[in-house]
């Protein structure tokens, strides 16, 4: 039992794990962290509108994003849905949502101060196209997302779990990738980015081994050996800029559902 998600059922709406007493390895450790005043206010004022509670059963996306469609003068069916796993403090998430106003984003994060921080950004930037689930994304995928429901998945700078004995906690492993591939529509994409080279290599290997996915960059950028140029919508965050100045690399990996 090595994957973070291998012991949970695969069908939204099934609320009992197949083997309820098996311990799962999580891709995160809940950090203590105090919420700032602005984050608490954002949680109270914007939480009721932008937070989606974790509850087993397929999400009613049309109801959840009705305001976003109305604000853009569109039908719900015209708007792609992108899942983001682990948005941290939400800096990139808020910028991407502003860059792609016609896309709906479902953003999962377990760290509460991060949820408060993203809600604050939503308020400050008048963002309408994000909904947040303050819960383990693996359980959200297992219990709330039907097959073929996603147009894209973003996983940016997932915890690298550097030490070999912790590598088993890494989020991006074959069982989760298979679940994500099944939830993507044909032509939908899975975009991962990391600044830890051994994890970049693991991501490339795991995604390449998934039969439902093909590497978008192989044909367009054969010189990058499987990696992709940074897509336009992913902004450079403060963290990434600092790394680049120190000479660290960043690897983007973009695959597509066949
Ligand atoms: C290293 S941070 C990166 C944050 C952000 N994407 C960025 O680029 O700054 C990884 C984040 O993923 C979150 N995370 C890890 N596993 C998760 C899971 N299974 N579900 C939801 N969030 C998760 C952690 O709480 C953490 O905030």
Coordinates of C-alpha atoms in Angstrom, one line a residue, residues 4-253:
X4 CA -1.9 8.1 -1.4
X5 CA -5.1 7.0 -3.0
X6 CA -5.2 3.3 -3.7
X7 CA -7.6 2.3 -1.0
X8 CA -10.5 4.5 -1.8
X9 CA -13.4 3.7 -4.2
X10 CA -13.4 5.2 -7.7
X11 CA -17.1 6.2 -8.0
X12 CA -18.5 9.5 -6.9
X13 CA -21.3 9.0 -4.5
X14 CA -19.8 6.0 -2.8
X15 CA -19.1 7.2 0.7
X16 CA -17.7 4.1 2.3
X17 CA -14.1 3.2 1.6
X18 CA -13.7 -0.4 0.2
X19 CA -11.3 -1.2 3.1
X20 CA -12.3 1.2 5.9
X21 CA -9.6 0.4 8.4
X22 CA -6.6 0.6 6.0
X23 CA -4.3 3.5 6.7
X24 CA -3.7 5.8 3.8
X25 CA -0.5 7.7 3.1
X26 CA -1.3 11.3 2.6
X27 CA 0.6 13.7 0.3
X28 CA 0.5 16.4 3.0
X29 CA 1.0 17.0 6.6
X30 CA -1.4 19.5 8.1
X31 CA 0.7 22.4 9.2
X32 CA -0.2 24.6 12.1
X33 CA -0.6 28.1 10.9
X34 CA -2.5 31.1 12.3
X35 CA -5.0 32.8 10.0
X36 CA -4.5 36.5 9.7
X37 CA -7.3 39.0 10.3
X38 CA -7.9 39.6 6.6
X39 CA -8.0 35.8 6.0
X40 CA -10.5 35.3 8.8
X41 CA -12.7 38.1 7.4
X42 CA -12.5 36.7 3.9
X43 CA -13.5 33.3 5.3
X44 CA -16.5 34.7 7.0
X45 CA -17.7 37.0 4.2
X46 CA -16.7 35.1 1.1
X47 CA -16.6 31.5 2.4
X48 CA -20.4 30.9 2.0
X49 CA -20.2 31.9 -1.7
X50 CA -16.9 30.4 -2.8
X51 CA -16.4 27.3 -0.6
X52 CA -17.8 24.0 -1.7
X53 CA -18.2 21.6 1.2
X54 CA -16.6 18.2 0.9
X55 CA -19.5 15.7 0.6
X56 CA -19.5 12.4 -1.2
X57 CA -21.7 12.7 -4.4
X58 CA -21.1 14.3 -7.8
X59 CA -20.9 18.1 -7.6
X60 CA -23.7 20.0 -9.3
X61 CA -21.3 22.1 -11.3
X62 CA -24.1 24.1 -13.0
X63 CA -25.4 25.3 -9.7
X64 CA -21.9 25.8 -8.2
X65 CA -20.7 28.1 -11.0
X66 CA -24.1 29.7 -12.0
X67 CA -22.8 33.2 -10.9
X68 CA -19.6 32.8 -13.0
X69 CA -21.5 31.9 -16.1
X70 CA -24.0 34.7 -15.5
X71 CA -21.3 37.3 -14.9
X72 CA -19.7 36.3 -18.3
X73 CA -23.0 36.2 -20.1
X74 CA -22.4 32.5 -21.0
X75 CA -24.1 29.2 -20.7
X76 CA -22.5 26.8 -18.1
X77 CA -21.8 24.3 -20.9
X78 CA -19.6 26.8 -22.7
X79 CA -17.2 27.0 -19.7
X80 CA -14.3 24.5 -19.3
X81 CA -13.6 23.2 -15.8
X82 CA -10.1 22.9 -14.4
X83 CA -9.1 21.2 -11.2
X84 CA -6.2 22.6 -9.2
X85 CA -4.6 20.4 -6.5
X86 CA -2.7 22.2 -3.7
X87 CA -2.8 26.0 -4.4
X88 CA -0.8 27.0 -1.3
X89 CA -1.5 30.7 -0.7
X90 CA -3.3 31.0 -4.0
X91 CA -1.0 33.6 -5.7
X92 CA -0.8 31.7 -9.0
X93 CA -4.4 30.5 -8.8
X94 CA -5.8 34.0 -8.6
X95 CA -3.7 35.3 -11.5
X96 CA -4.6 32.3 -13.6
X97 CA -8.3 32.8 -12.9
X98 CA -8.0 36.4 -13.9
X99 CA -6.1 35.4 -17.1
X100 CA -8.7 32.8 -18.1
X101 CA -12.0 34.4 -17.1
X102 CA -14.1 32.0 -19.3
X103 CA -12.8 28.9 -17.4
X104 CA -14.2 27.6 -14.1
X105 CA -11.6 26.5 -11.5
X106 CA -12.2 24.0 -8.7
X107 CA -9.3 24.5 -6.3
X108 CA -8.4 22.0 -3.5
X109 CA -6.2 22.8 -0.6
X110 CA -5.9 21.4 2.9
X111 CA -4.0 24.3 4.5
X112 CA -6.7 26.6 6.0
X113 CA -4.6 29.9 6.0
X114 CA -4.1 29.3 2.3
X115 CA -7.8 29.0 1.8
X116 CA -8.3 32.2 3.6
X117 CA -5.6 33.9 1.6
X118 CA -7.2 32.8 -1.7
X119 CA -10.6 34.0 -0.6
X120 CA -9.0 37.3 0.2
X121 CA -7.5 37.5 -3.3
X122 CA -10.9 36.6 -4.8
X123 CA -12.4 39.5 -2.9
X124 CA -9.7 42.0 -3.8
X125 CA -9.6 41.1 -7.5
X126 CA -13.4 40.6 -7.9
X127 CA -12.8 37.0 -9.2
X128 CA -16.0 35.0 -9.9
X129 CA -14.7 31.8 -11.5
X130 CA -13.1 30.0 -8.6
X131 CA -14.7 27.5 -6.1
X132 CA -12.6 26.1 -3.3
X133 CA -12.8 22.8 -1.5
X134 CA -10.8 22.9 1.8
X135 CA -10.2 19.1 1.7
X136 CA -7.8 16.4 0.5
X137 CA -8.0 16.5 -3.3
X138 CA -7.6 12.8 -3.6
X139 CA -10.9 12.3 -1.7
X140 CA -12.6 15.0 -3.8
X141 CA -11.5 13.2 -6.9
X142 CA -12.6 9.8 -5.6
X143 CA -16.0 10.9 -4.3
X144 CA -17.1 14.1 -6.1
X145 CA -15.8 14.1 -9.6
X146 CA -17.4 11.9 -12.3
X147 CA -15.5 10.4 -15.2
X148 CA -15.0 12.9 -18.1
X149 CA -15.9 15.9 -15.9
X150 CA -12.6 17.9 -16.3
X151 CA -11.1 19.9 -19.1
X152 CA -7.8 20.4 -17.3
X153 CA -5.8 19.7 -14.1
X154 CA -3.1 21.9 -12.6
X155 CA -0.6 20.7 -10.1
X156 CA 2.0 23.3 -9.4
X157 CA 5.0 22.8 -7.2
X158 CA 3.6 19.8 -5.3
X159 CA 5.5 19.0 -2.1
X160 CA 8.7 17.4 -3.3
X161 CA 9.2 15.1 -0.3
X162 CA 12.9 15.2 -0.9
X163 CA 14.0 12.3 1.4
X164 CA 13.9 8.9 -0.1
X165 CA 11.9 7.5 2.9
X166 CA 9.3 10.2 2.2
X167 CA 9.1 9.7 -1.6
X168 CA 6.0 7.5 -1.1
X169 CA 4.1 10.6 0.0
X170 CA 4.5 12.3 -3.4
X171 CA 1.1 13.2 -4.9
X172 CA 2.0 12.3 -8.5
X173 CA 2.0 8.5 -8.6
X174 CA 0.4 6.1 -11.1
X175 CA -2.9 5.3 -9.2
X176 CA -3.7 9.0 -8.8
X177 CA -2.7 9.8 -12.4
X178 CA -5.0 7.0 -13.7
X179 CA -7.9 8.5 -11.7
X180 CA -7.1 12.0 -13.1
X181 CA -6.9 10.6 -16.7
X182 CA -10.3 9.0 -16.3
X183 CA -11.8 12.2 -15.1
X184 CA -10.4 14.3 -18.0
X185 CA -12.5 14.7 -21.2
X186 CA -10.7 13.5 -24.4
X187 CA -8.4 16.4 -25.3
X188 CA -8.3 17.7 -21.7
X189 CA -4.8 18.3 -20.2
X190 CA -2.8 17.5 -17.1
X191 CA -0.2 20.2 -16.3
X192 CA 2.4 19.7 -13.6
X193 CA 5.3 22.0 -12.7
X194 CA 8.1 21.4 -10.2
X195 CA 11.5 22.9 -9.3
X196 CA 12.8 19.5 -8.0
X197 CA 14.5 17.6 -10.8
X198 CA 14.1 14.1 -9.4
X199 CA 10.4 14.7 -9.0
X200 CA 10.2 16.2 -12.5
X201 CA 11.7 12.9 -13.8
X202 CA 9.3 10.9 -11.8
X203 CA 6.3 12.9 -13.1
X204 CA 7.5 12.5 -16.7
X205 CA 7.9 8.7 -16.2
X206 CA 4.5 8.2 -14.4
X207 CA 2.6 10.3 -17.0
X208 CA 4.3 8.6 -19.9
X209 CA 3.3 5.2 -18.5
X210 CA -0.4 6.1 -18.3
X211 CA -2.1 4.7 -21.4
X212 CA -4.8 7.3 -21.4
X213 CA -2.4 10.2 -21.7
X214 CA 0.0 11.5 -24.4
X215 CA 2.8 14.0 -24.0
X216 CA 1.8 17.3 -25.8
X217 CA 5.3 18.6 -25.9
X218 CA 7.0 15.7 -27.7
X219 CA 5.8 16.7 -31.2
X220 CA 6.0 20.5 -30.7
X221 CA 9.2 20.7 -28.7
X222 CA 11.3 17.5 -29.3
X223 CA 14.4 19.4 -28.1
X224 CA 13.0 19.6 -24.5
X225 CA 13.1 15.8 -24.1
X226 CA 9.5 15.5 -22.9
X227 CA 9.3 18.7 -20.9
X228 CA 7.1 21.6 -22.1
X229 CA 7.7 25.3 -22.4
X230 CA 5.9 27.2 -19.6
X231 CA 2.3 27.7 -20.8
X232 CA 1.3 31.4 -21.0
X233 CA -1.3 31.1 -18.3
X234 CA 1.0 29.9 -15.5
X235 CA 2.5 33.1 -13.9
X236 CA 5.9 33.3 -12.3
X237 CA 5.3 33.5 -8.6
X238 CA 7.6 35.2 -6.0
X239 CA 8.8 31.8 -5.0
X240 CA 9.7 30.8 -8.5
X241 CA 11.3 34.1 -9.4
X242 CA 13.5 33.7 -6.3
X243 CA 14.5 30.2 -7.4
X244 CA 15.3 31.4 -11.0
X245 CA 17.6 34.2 -9.6
X246 CA 19.4 31.5 -7.6
X247 CA 19.9 29.5 -10.8
X248 CA 17.4 26.8 -10.0
X249 CA 15.4 25.1 -12.8
X250 CA 11.7 24.6 -13.2
X251 CA 10.2 21.8 -15.3
X252 CA 6.7 22.0 -16.8
X253 CA 5.1 18.7 -17.9

